[in-house]
PDB file of C-alpha atoms in Angstrom:
ATOM      1  CA  UNK A  18      33.472 136.432 121.263  1.00  0.00           C
ATOM      2  CA  UNK A  19      36.083 138.556 123.857  1.00  0.00           C
ATOM      3  CA  UNK A  20      37.887 135.918 125.567  1.00  0.00           C
ATOM      4  CA  UNK A  21      40.839 136.550 127.492  1.00  0.00           C
ATOM      5  CA  UNK A  22      44.272 135.256 128.422  1.00  0.00           C
ATOM      6  CA  UNK A  23      43.140 134.328 131.981  1.00  0.00           C
ATOM      7  CA  UNK A  24      40.393 131.696 130.643  1.00  0.00           C
ATOM      8  CA  UNK A  25      43.213 129.840 128.843  1.00  0.00           C
ATOM      9  CA  UNK A  26      43.447 126.097 130.629  1.00  0.00           C
ATOM     10  CA  UNK A  27      46.448 126.877 133.237  1.00  0.00           C
ATOM     11  CA  UNK A  28      48.057 123.725 131.275  1.00  0.00           C
ATOM     12  CA  UNK A  29      48.066 125.200 128.148  1.00  0.00           C
ATOM     13  CA  UNK A  30      49.150 129.033 129.255  1.00  0.00           C
ATOM     14  CA  UNK A  31      52.293 127.172 131.156  1.00  0.00           C
ATOM     15  CA  UNK A  32      53.527 125.544 127.788  1.00  0.00           C
ATOM     16  CA  UNK A  33      52.994 129.053 125.377  1.00  0.00           C
ATOM     17  CA  UNK A  34      55.232 130.949 128.514  1.00  0.00           C
ATOM     18  CA  UNK A  35      57.900 128.023 128.023  1.00  0.00           C
ATOM     19  CA  UNK A  36      58.169 127.817 124.861  1.00  0.00           C
ATOM     20  CA  UNK A  37      58.031 131.590 125.062  1.00  0.00           C
ATOM     21  CA  UNK A  38      61.455 131.640 126.839  1.00  0.00           C
ATOM     22  CA  UNK A  39      62.781 128.974 125.227  1.00  0.00           C
ATOM     23  CA  UNK A  40      62.926 131.074 121.992  1.00  0.00           C
ATOM     24  CA  UNK A  41      64.420 133.975 123.660  1.00  0.00           C
ATOM     25  CA  UNK A  42      67.455 131.977 124.851  1.00  0.00           C
ATOM     26  CA  UNK A  43      67.775 130.576 121.175  1.00  0.00           C
ATOM     27  CA  UNK A  44      67.846 134.383 119.690  1.00  0.00           C
ATOM     28  CA  UNK A  45      70.297 135.041 122.523  1.00  0.00           C
ATOM     29  CA  UNK A  46      71.825 132.256 121.646  1.00  0.00           C
ATOM     30  CA  UNK A  47      72.453 132.021 117.420  1.00  0.00           C
ATOM     31  CA  UNK A  48      72.345 136.412 118.394  1.00  0.00           C
ATOM     32  CA  UNK A  49      76.131 135.546 120.391  1.00  0.00           C
ATOM     33  CA  UNK A  50      77.098 132.659 118.471  1.00  0.00           C
ATOM     34  CA  UNK A  51      76.341 135.715 115.296  1.00  0.00           C
ATOM     35  CA  UNK A  52      78.798 138.520 117.326  1.00  0.00           C
ATOM     36  CA  UNK A  53      81.263 136.087 117.628  1.00  0.00           C
ATOM     37  CA  UNK A  54      81.795 134.750 113.833  1.00  0.00           C
ATOM     38  CA  UNK A  55      81.644 138.377 112.851  1.00  0.00           C
ATOM     39  CA  UNK A  56      84.484 139.324 115.336  1.00  0.00           C
ATOM     40  CA  UNK A  57      86.522 136.274 114.034  1.00  0.00           C
ATOM     41  CA  UNK A  58      86.026 136.651 110.663  1.00  0.00           C
ATOM     42  CA  UNK A  59      87.778 140.801 111.437  1.00  0.00           C
ATOM     43  CA  UNK A  60      90.213 139.644 113.340  1.00  0.00           C
ATOM     44  CA  UNK A  61      91.021 137.191 110.171  1.00  0.00           C
ATOM     45  CA  UNK A  62      89.744 139.641 107.964  1.00  0.00           C
ATOM     46  CA  UNK A  63      93.367 141.948 109.688  1.00  0.00           C
ATOM     47  CA  UNK A  64      95.713 139.315 109.196  1.00  0.00           C
ATOM     48  CA  UNK A  65      95.071 139.064 105.417  1.00  0.00           C
ATOM     49  CA  UNK A  66      95.222 142.585 104.881  1.00  0.00           C
ATOM     50  CA  UNK A  67      99.196 143.048 107.023  1.00  0.00           C
ATOM     51  CA  UNK A  68     100.025 139.816 104.428  1.00  0.00           C
ATOM     52  CA  UNK A  69      98.824 141.929 101.599  1.00  0.00           C
ATOM     53  CA  UNK A  70     100.561 144.725 102.187  1.00  0.00           C
ATOM     54  CA  UNK A  71     103.802 142.865 102.761  1.00  0.00           C
ATOM     55  CA  UNK A  72     103.402 141.482  99.650  1.00  0.00           C
ATOM     56  CA  UNK A  73     102.485 144.284  97.417  1.00  0.00           C
ATOM     57  CA  UNK A  74     105.160 146.469  99.307  1.00  0.00           C
ATOM     58  CA  UNK A  75     107.672 144.051  98.291  1.00  0.00           C
ATOM     59  CA  UNK A  76     106.433 143.901  94.597  1.00  0.00           C
ATOM     60  CA  UNK A  77     106.431 147.207  94.468  1.00  0.00           C
ATOM     61  CA  UNK A  78     110.339 147.096  95.729  1.00  0.00           C
ATOM     62  CA  UNK A  79     110.819 144.754  92.816  1.00  0.00           C
ATOM     63  CA  UNK A  80     109.159 147.063  90.527  1.00  0.00           C
ATOM     64  CA  UNK A  81     110.888 150.552  91.237  1.00  0.00           C
ATOM     65  CA  UNK A  82     114.644 147.996  90.865  1.00  0.00           C
ATOM     66  CA  UNK A  83     113.405 147.423  87.581  1.00  0.00           C
ATOM     67  CA  UNK A  84     112.744 150.700  86.483  1.00  0.00           C
ATOM     68  CA  UNK A  85     115.933 152.253  87.560  1.00  0.00           C
ATOM     69  CA  UNK A  86     117.666 149.460  86.265  1.00  0.00           C
ATOM     70  CA  UNK A  87     115.235 150.642  82.694  1.00  0.00           C
ATOM     71  CA  UNK A  88     116.232 154.683  83.231  1.00  0.00           C
ATOM     72  CA  UNK A  89     120.015 153.836  83.818  1.00  0.00           C
ATOM     73  CA  UNK A  90     120.187 151.605  80.799  1.00  0.00           C
ATOM     74  CA  UNK A  91     117.813 154.661  78.696  1.00  0.00           C
ATOM     75  CA  UNK A  92     120.355 157.012  79.801  1.00  0.00           C
ATOM     76  CA  UNK A  93     123.124 155.026  78.591  1.00  0.00           C
ATOM     77  CA  UNK A  94     121.675 154.540  75.339  1.00  0.00           C
ATOM     78  CA  UNK A  95     121.123 157.599  74.489  1.00  0.00           C
ATOM     79  CA  UNK A  96     124.942 158.823  74.803  1.00  0.00           C
ATOM     80  CA  UNK A  97     125.766 156.208  73.209  1.00  0.00           C
ATOM     81  CA  UNK A  98     123.658 157.934  70.564  1.00  0.00           C
ATOM     82  CA  UNK A  99     124.802 160.948  71.197  1.00  0.00           C
ATOM     83  CA  UNK A 100     128.110 160.300  70.566  1.00  0.00           C
ATOM     84  CA  UNK A 101     128.367 158.401  67.686  1.00  0.00           C
ATOM     85  CA  UNK A 102     126.559 161.795  65.814  1.00  0.00           C
ATOM     86  CA  UNK A 103     128.829 163.752  67.156  1.00  0.00           C
ATOM     87  CA  UNK A 104     127.127 165.615  70.059  1.00  0.00           C
ATOM     88  CA  UNK A 105     130.312 166.204  72.732  1.00  0.00           C
ATOM     89  CA  UNK A 106     129.853 164.821  75.713  1.00  0.00           C
ATOM     90  CA  UNK A 107     130.580 167.581  78.593  1.00  0.00           C
ATOM     91  CA  UNK A 108     131.747 166.459  82.054  1.00  0.00           C
ATOM     92  CA  UNK A 109     129.951 168.519  85.594  1.00  0.00           C
ATOM     93  CA  UNK A 110     132.406 170.401  86.624  1.00  0.00           C
ATOM     94  CA  UNK A 111     134.018 169.360  90.136  1.00  0.00           C
ATOM     95  CA  UNK A 112     135.347 173.200  91.823  1.00  0.00           C
ATOM     96  CA  UNK A 113     138.089 172.829  94.765  1.00  0.00           C
ATOM     97  CA  UNK A 114     137.955 176.018  96.064  1.00  0.00           C
ATOM     98  CA  UNK A 115     141.333 177.549  98.080  1.00  0.00           C
ATOM     99  CA  UNK A 116     140.907 179.828 100.048  1.00  0.00           C
ATOM    100  CA  UNK A 117     144.328 182.067  99.929  1.00  0.00           C
ATOM    101  CA  UNK A 118     145.901 183.344 102.936  1.00  0.00           C
ATOM    102  CA  UNK A 119     148.002 187.089 102.507  1.00  0.00           C
ATOM    103  CA  UNK A 120     150.755 187.418 105.089  1.00  0.00           C
ATOM    104  CA  UNK A 121     151.341 190.406 105.837  1.00  0.00           C
ATOM    105  CA  UNK A 122     154.819 191.323 106.335  1.00  0.00           C
ATOM    106  CA  UNK A 123     154.935 193.563 110.537  1.00  0.00           C
ATOM    107  CA  UNK A 124     157.195 196.364 110.385  1.00  0.00           C
ATOM    108  CA  UNK A 125     160.158 195.313 111.690  1.00  0.00           C
ATOM    109  CA  UNK A 126     160.580 196.525 115.746  1.00  0.00           C
ATOM    110  CA  UNK A 127     162.508 199.516 116.311  1.00  0.00           C
ATOM    111  CA  UNK A 128     165.823 198.988 117.453  1.00  0.00           C
ATOM    112  CA  UNK A 129     166.645 201.030 121.206  1.00  0.00           C
ATOM    113  CA  UNK A 130     169.750 200.360 122.918  1.00  0.00           C
ATOM    114  CA  UNK A 131     169.474 198.377 125.934  1.00  0.00           C
ATOM    115  CA  UNK A 132     171.833 197.431 128.704  1.00  0.00           C
ATOM    116  CA  UNK A 133     173.363 193.973 127.909  1.00  0.00           C
ATOM    117  CA  UNK A 134     171.871 192.146 131.560  1.00  0.00           C
ATOM    118  CA  UNK A 135     168.066 193.271 129.796  1.00  0.00           C
ATOM    119  CA  UNK A 136     169.034 191.380 126.339  1.00  0.00           C
ATOM    120  CA  UNK A 137     167.426 188.027 126.701  1.00  0.00           C
ATOM    121  CA  UNK A 138     167.669 185.310 124.525  1.00  0.00           C
ATOM    122  CA  UNK A 139     164.631 184.812 122.838  1.00  0.00           C
ATOM    123  CA  UNK A 140     163.516 181.775 122.069  1.00  0.00           C
ATOM    124  CA  UNK A 141     163.788 179.735 118.427  1.00  0.00           C
ATOM    125  CA  UNK A 142     159.741 179.634 116.831  1.00  0.00           C
ATOM    126  CA  UNK A 143     158.090 176.305 117.165  1.00  0.00           C
ATOM    127  CA  UNK A 144     157.249 174.162 113.407  1.00  0.00           C
ATOM    128  CA  UNK A 145     154.563 173.547 112.930  1.00  0.00           C
ATOM    129  CA  UNK A 146     153.264 169.971 111.816  1.00  0.00           C
ATOM    130  CA  UNK A 147     151.683 169.707 108.884  1.00  0.00           C
ATOM    131  CA  UNK A 148     148.323 168.157 109.299  1.00  0.00           C
ATOM    132  CA  UNK A 149     148.194 164.669 108.546  1.00  0.00           C
ATOM    133  CA  UNK A 150     146.008 164.513 105.353  1.00  0.00           C
ATOM    134  CA  UNK A 151     142.957 162.413 105.850  1.00  0.00           C
ATOM    135  CA  UNK A 152     142.728 158.830 104.217  1.00  0.00           C
ATOM    136  CA  UNK A 153     140.570 159.154 100.789  1.00  0.00           C
ATOM    137  CA  UNK A 154     137.398 156.976 102.280  1.00  0.00           C
ATOM    138  CA  UNK A 155     137.659 152.823 100.744  1.00  0.00           C
ATOM    139  CA  UNK A 156     135.606 152.259  97.435  1.00  0.00           C
ATOM    140  CA  UNK A 157     132.126 151.104  98.163  1.00  0.00           C
ATOM    141  CA  UNK A 158     131.737 147.071  96.340  1.00  0.00           C
ATOM    142  CA  UNK A 159     129.379 146.946  93.954  1.00  0.00           C
ATOM    143  CA  UNK A 160     125.901 146.212  94.670  1.00  0.00           C
ATOM    144  CA  UNK A 161     125.803 142.345  93.355  1.00  0.00           C
ATOM    145  CA  UNK A 162     125.247 139.038  95.250  1.00  0.00           C
ATOM    146  CA  UNK A 163     128.716 139.103  96.955  1.00  0.00           C
ATOM    147  CA  UNK A 164     127.245 141.725  99.421  1.00  0.00           C
ATOM    148  CA  UNK A 165     124.599 138.895 100.676  1.00  0.00           C
ATOM    149  CA  UNK A 166     125.104 136.775 103.372  1.00  0.00           C
ATOM    150  CA  UNK A 167     123.594 133.469 102.232  1.00  0.00           C
ATOM    151  CA  UNK A 168     124.429 130.958 104.831  1.00  0.00           C
ATOM    152  CA  UNK A 169     123.961 127.378 105.108  1.00  0.00           C
ATOM    153  CA  UNK A 170     121.624 126.896 108.278  1.00  0.00           C
ATOM    154  CA  UNK A 171     119.398 124.192 110.556  1.00  0.00           C
ATOM    155  CA  UNK A 172     116.420 124.857 111.585  1.00  0.00           C
ATOM    156  CA  UNK A 173     116.599 123.498 115.680  1.00  0.00           C
ATOM    157  CA  UNK A 174     112.820 124.642 116.515  1.00  0.00           C
ATOM    158  CA  UNK A 175     109.396 125.159 114.794  1.00  0.00           C
ATOM    159  CA  UNK A 176     107.143 126.759 116.749  1.00  0.00           C
ATOM    160  CA  UNK A 177     103.705 128.862 115.773  1.00  0.00           C
ATOM    161  CA  UNK A 178     103.724 132.867 116.067  1.00  0.00           C
ATOM    162  CA  UNK A 179     102.104 133.469 119.482  1.00  0.00           C
ATOM    163  CA  UNK A 180     100.249 137.187 117.407  1.00  0.00           C
ATOM    164  CA  UNK A 181     100.399 135.857 114.137  1.00  0.00           C
ATOM    165  CA  UNK A 182      98.238 132.521 112.510  1.00  0.00           C
ATOM    166  CA  UNK A 183     100.427 133.231 109.051  1.00  0.00           C
ATOM    167  CA  UNK A 184     103.940 133.436 111.269  1.00  0.00           C
ATOM    168  CA  UNK A 185     106.306 130.560 112.371  1.00  0.00           C
ATOM    169  CA  UNK A 186     108.818 131.301 114.529  1.00  0.00           C
ATOM    170  CA  UNK A 187     112.135 129.749 114.358  1.00  0.00           C
ATOM    171  CA  UNK A 188     115.294 128.727 115.692  1.00  0.00           C
ATOM    172  CA  UNK A 189     117.502 128.139 113.061  1.00  0.00           C
ATOM    173  CA  UNK A 190     121.698 127.528 113.971  1.00  0.00           C
ATOM    174  CA  UNK A 191     123.824 128.868 111.074  1.00  0.00           C
ATOM    175  CA  UNK A 192     127.294 128.675 113.120  1.00  0.00           C
ATOM    176  CA  UNK A 193     127.142 131.267 115.101  1.00  0.00           C
ATOM    177  CA  UNK A 194     127.684 130.385 119.426  1.00  0.00           C
ATOM    178  CA  UNK A 195     123.488 130.419 120.007  1.00  0.00           C
ATOM    179  CA  UNK A 196     120.956 130.152 117.098  1.00  0.00           C
ATOM    180  CA  UNK A 197     119.300 132.888 116.065  1.00  0.00           C
ATOM    181  CA  UNK A 198     115.317 133.921 116.000  1.00  0.00           C
ATOM    182  CA  UNK A 199     113.544 133.821 112.718  1.00  0.00           C
ATOM    183  CA  UNK A 200     110.481 134.753 111.902  1.00  0.00           C
ATOM    184  CA  UNK A 201     108.850 132.841 108.067  1.00  0.00           C
ATOM    185  CA  UNK A 202     105.565 133.005 106.853  1.00  0.00           C
ATOM    186  CA  UNK A 203     105.848 129.358 105.607  1.00  0.00           C
ATOM    187  CA  UNK A 204     102.166 128.350 107.741  1.00  0.00           C
ATOM    188  CA  UNK A 205     100.221 128.022 105.347  1.00  0.00           C
ATOM    189  CA  UNK A 206     103.206 126.676 102.563  1.00  0.00           C
ATOM    190  CA  UNK A 207     104.870 124.422 104.788  1.00  0.00           C
ATOM    191  CA  UNK A 208     103.765 121.694 107.903  1.00  0.00           C
ATOM    192  CA  UNK A 209     105.217 122.319 110.712  1.00  0.00           C
ATOM    193  CA  UNK A 210     106.925 118.745 111.007  1.00  0.00           C
ATOM    194  CA  UNK A 211     108.748 119.269 107.613  1.00  0.00           C
ATOM    195  CA  UNK A 212     110.832 122.388 108.883  1.00  0.00           C
ATOM    196  CA  UNK A 213     112.169 120.766 112.226  1.00  0.00           C
ATOM    197  CA  UNK A 214     115.977 119.781 111.805  1.00  0.00           C
ATOM    198  CA  UNK A 215     116.008 121.407 108.436  1.00  0.00           C
ATOM    199  CA  UNK A 216     118.667 122.348 106.282  1.00  0.00           C
ATOM    200  CA  UNK A 217     118.143 125.154 104.278  1.00  0.00           C
ATOM    201  CA  UNK A 218     119.257 128.595 103.230  1.00  0.00           C
ATOM    202  CA  UNK A 219     119.282 131.860 105.405  1.00  0.00           C
ATOM    203  CA  UNK A 220     120.540 135.283 104.333  1.00  0.00           C
ATOM    204  CA  UNK A 221     122.304 136.594 107.767  1.00  0.00           C
ATOM    205  CA  UNK A 222     122.504 140.457 107.153  1.00  0.00           C
ATOM    206  CA  UNK A 223     119.817 141.367 106.772  1.00  0.00           C
ATOM    207  CA  UNK A 224     118.457 144.273 109.095  1.00  0.00           C
ATOM    208  CA  UNK A 225     116.330 142.419 112.461  1.00  0.00           C
ATOM    209  CA  UNK A 226     112.543 143.621 112.507  1.00  0.00           C
ATOM    210  CA  UNK A 227     109.535 143.028 115.221  1.00  0.00           C
ATOM    211  CA  UNK A 228     107.083 140.988 113.742  1.00  0.00           C
ATOM    212  CA  UNK A 229     104.439 140.989 115.949  1.00  0.00           C
ATOM    213  CA  UNK A 230     106.528 141.710 118.969  1.00  0.00           C
ATOM    214  CA  UNK A 231     109.375 139.433 117.964  1.00  0.00           C
ATOM    215  CA  UNK A 232     112.739 140.178 116.481  1.00  0.00           C
ATOM    216  CA  UNK A 233     113.635 138.772 113.388  1.00  0.00           C
ATOM    217  CA  UNK A 234     116.987 138.602 112.721  1.00  0.00           C
ATOM    218  CA  UNK A 235     117.610 136.576 109.461  1.00  0.00           C
ATOM    219  CA  UNK A 236     115.160 135.221 105.995  1.00  0.00           C
ATOM    220  CA  UNK A 237     114.579 131.809 105.256  1.00  0.00           C
ATOM    221  CA  UNK A 238     115.409 131.222 100.851  1.00  0.00           C
ATOM    222  CA  UNK A 239     112.945 130.021  99.160  1.00  0.00           C
ATOM    223  CA  UNK A 240     112.362 129.198  95.877  1.00  0.00           C
ATOM    224  CA  UNK A 241     107.986 130.716  95.335  1.00  0.00           C
ATOM    225  CA  UNK A 242     105.154 131.488  93.061  1.00  0.00           C
ATOM    226  CA  UNK A 243     101.655 132.964  93.730  1.00  0.00           C
ATOM    227  CA  UNK A 244     100.963 129.245  94.541  1.00  0.00           C
ATOM    228  CA  UNK A 245     103.385 127.205  95.954  1.00  0.00           C
ATOM    229  CA  UNK A 246     106.522 127.952  98.582  1.00  0.00           C
ATOM    230  CA  UNK A 247     109.095 126.461  98.276  1.00  0.00           C
ATOM    231  CA  UNK A 248     112.539 125.928 101.156  1.00  0.00           C
ATOM    232  CA  UNK A 249     115.492 126.017  99.192  1.00  0.00           C
ATOM    233  CA  UNK A 250     117.809 122.669  99.484  1.00  0.00           C
ATOM    234  CA  UNK A 251     121.638 122.762 100.776  1.00  0.00           C
ATOM    235  CA  UNK A 252     123.966 120.105  99.691  1.00  0.00           C
ATOM    236  CA  UNK A 253     123.471 116.552 102.060  1.00  0.00           C
ATOM    237  CA  UNK A 254     126.538 117.060 103.655  1.00  0.00           C
ATOM    238  CA  UNK A 255     127.159 120.904 103.012  1.00  0.00           C
ATOM    239  CA  UNK A 256     127.015 121.977 107.926  1.00  0.00           C
ATOM    240  CA  UNK A 257     125.295 124.701 109.674  1.00  0.00           C
ATOM    241  CA  UNK A 258     127.776 128.066 108.831  1.00  0.00           C
ATOM    242  CA  UNK A 259     129.126 126.903 105.362  1.00  0.00           C
ATOM    243  CA  UNK A 260     128.832 130.021 102.988  1.00  0.00           C
ATOM    244  CA  UNK A 261     127.164 130.229  99.961  1.00  0.00           C
ATOM    245  CA  UNK A 262     128.950 131.135  96.477  1.00  0.00           C
ATOM    246  CA  UNK A 263     128.266 132.706  93.352  1.00  0.00           C
ATOM    247  CA  UNK A 264     130.665 131.751  90.849  1.00  0.00           C
ATOM    248  CA  UNK A 265     131.949 135.857  88.930  1.00  0.00           C
ATOM    249  CA  UNK A 266     131.297 137.741  91.707  1.00  0.00           C
ATOM    250  CA  UNK A 267     133.299 137.701  95.297  1.00  0.00           C
ATOM    251  CA  UNK A 268     131.879 137.497  98.226  1.00  0.00           C
ATOM    252  CA  UNK A 269     132.103 140.625 100.717  1.00  0.00           C
ATOM    253  CA  UNK A 270     128.659 140.683 102.380  1.00  0.00           C
ATOM    254  CA  UNK A 271     127.949 144.280 104.668  1.00  0.00           C
ATOM    255  CA  UNK A 272     127.860 143.110 108.433  1.00  0.00           C
ATOM    256  CA  UNK A 273     124.367 144.151 108.046  1.00  0.00           C
ATOM    257  CA  UNK A 274     122.997 146.038 104.730  1.00  0.00           C
ATOM    258  CA  UNK A 275     121.668 149.379 104.893  1.00  0.00           C
ATOM    259  CA  UNK A 276     118.081 149.529 104.086  1.00  0.00           C
ATOM    260  CA  UNK A 277     118.529 152.799 102.596  1.00  0.00           C
ATOM    261  CA  UNK A 278     121.166 151.556  99.974  1.00  0.00           C
ATOM    262  CA  UNK A 279     118.530 148.976  98.587  1.00  0.00           C
ATOM    263  CA  UNK A 280     120.709 146.410  98.445  1.00  0.00           C
ATOM    264  CA  UNK A 281     118.599 143.422  98.928  1.00  0.00           C
ATOM    265  CA  UNK A 282     116.228 144.660  96.352  1.00  0.00           C
ATOM    266  CA  UNK A 283     118.272 145.743  93.802  1.00  0.00           C
ATOM    267  CA  UNK A 284     119.920 142.591  93.511  1.00  0.00           C
ATOM    268  CA  UNK A 285     116.228 140.718  94.498  1.00  0.00           C
ATOM    269  CA  UNK A 286     115.210 140.428  90.445  1.00  0.00           C
ATOM    270  CA  UNK A 287     117.980 138.385  89.449  1.00  0.00           C
ATOM    271  CA  UNK A 288     117.190 135.635  91.468  1.00  0.00           C
ATOM    272  CA  UNK A 289     115.412 132.565  90.009  1.00  0.00           C
ATOM    273  CA  UNK A 290     116.108 129.356  89.874  1.00  0.00           C
ATOM    274  CA  UNK A 291     116.770 127.676  86.110  1.00  0.00           C
ATOM    275  CA  UNK A 292     115.524 125.234  83.940  1.00  0.00           C
ATOM    276  CA  UNK A 293     117.937 122.152  86.110  1.00  0.00           C
ATOM    277  CA  UNK A 294     115.757 123.417  89.331  1.00  0.00           C
ATOM    278  CA  UNK A 295     119.110 125.417  91.130  1.00  0.00           C
ATOM    279  CA  UNK A 296     119.260 128.520  92.194  1.00  0.00           C
ATOM    280  CA  UNK A 297     121.167 131.691  90.807  1.00  0.00           C
ATOM    281  CA  UNK A 298     121.940 134.762  90.132  1.00  0.00           C
ATOM    282  CA  UNK A 299     121.560 136.127  86.839  1.00  0.00           C
ATOM    283  CA  UNK A 300     122.237 132.465  86.207  1.00  0.00           C
ATOM    284  CA  UNK A 301     124.961 131.431  87.646  1.00  0.00           C
ATOM    285  CA  UNK A 302     124.173 128.566  90.503  1.00  0.00           C
ATOM    286  CA  UNK A 303     125.019 128.718  93.862  1.00  0.00           C
ATOM    287  CA  UNK A 304     127.413 126.393  95.024  1.00  0.00           C
ATOM    288  CA  UNK A 305     128.358 125.298  97.977  1.00  0.00           C
ATOM    289  CA  UNK A 306     132.613 124.902  97.265  1.00  0.00           C
ATOM    290  CA  UNK A 307     133.471 120.885  97.317  1.00  0.00           C
ATOM    291  CA  UNK A 308     129.868 120.168  98.202  1.00  0.00           C
ATOM    292  CA  UNK A 309     127.496 120.745  95.782  1.00  0.00           C
ATOM    293  CA  UNK A 310     124.721 122.720  94.221  1.00  0.00           C
ATOM    294  CA  UNK A 311     120.910 124.891  95.933  1.00  0.00           C
ATOM    295  CA  UNK A 312     118.272 123.461  94.082  1.00  0.00           C
ATOM    296  CA  UNK A 313     114.571 123.727  95.148  1.00  0.00           C
ATOM    297  CA  UNK A 314     112.414 120.232  94.633  1.00  0.00           C
ATOM    298  CA  UNK A 315     109.729 120.815  91.931  1.00  0.00           C
ATOM    299  CA  UNK A 316     109.744 124.516  91.359  1.00  0.00           C
ATOM    300  CA  UNK A 317     111.477 125.829  87.660  1.00  0.00           C
ATOM    301  CA  UNK A 318     112.217 129.286  86.430  1.00  0.00           C
ATOM    302  CA  UNK A 319     110.786 131.252  89.539  1.00  0.00           C
ATOM    303  CA  UNK A 320     111.826 133.598  91.816  1.00  0.00           C
ATOM    304  CA  UNK A 321     113.535 133.542  95.188  1.00  0.00           C
ATOM    305  CA  UNK A 322     113.180 135.080  97.690  1.00  0.00           C
TER     306      UNK A 322
END
């Protein structure tokens, strides 16, 4: 027997319509929640992708520096072997090209008789002053830790970066008239409360760069592994602006390191902590003269960057 919908009692019909309406509302709400979740996941994925790119670029720079050093060492060994086997080393000649200017004697003017009134005294020719030689450019300092402007500094304020979940926005006093703005990717490794009013070691002569719209003017030095990062600790009685020294290397930092010269990238592979937690360059500890050494909290024999 065929029954039309109109034969269902009015009460049952209303219940079915209400249930159907509620079901549709629930479906719409679930769809909106799913949309918001997907959007949040896309945003987080974008941040993670950017962080990975930064880390990968740093790894490639370190690998390139090591390869360049290996090539230079192999070149020196090859020359040494050739010399020991009697192969003569020929230096590349440099040619000094000089242009010789021939002077052509001018024929003497034919003397003609002149009246005494028309004879004029010839003016003496001015002697040309020899051109001043340009001073030779000063030799560039060796690329080592002495080119880094490492100083003790104090973090005066800590905020989250407004447009990057993985970055802190720090104001750091490094002994200058005003604090520097520094963007630091320590959010996942160091709680905000552990950074406020803390003394750190700051690399001050990197070229300023914008990170998500905010200019970062320095870098906080840390002992680092892929799983753990610790901010380096200067001696307890050190003050903002104290210079970091490394015995055997003259401290002569560039005002701002030229990124094209890869100074930090060349030095970085030899920055590490030792068995005593001391921050070192090629095994020689960093010191604040008269105050003590710079150390990590727990990380031994790891990279410093």
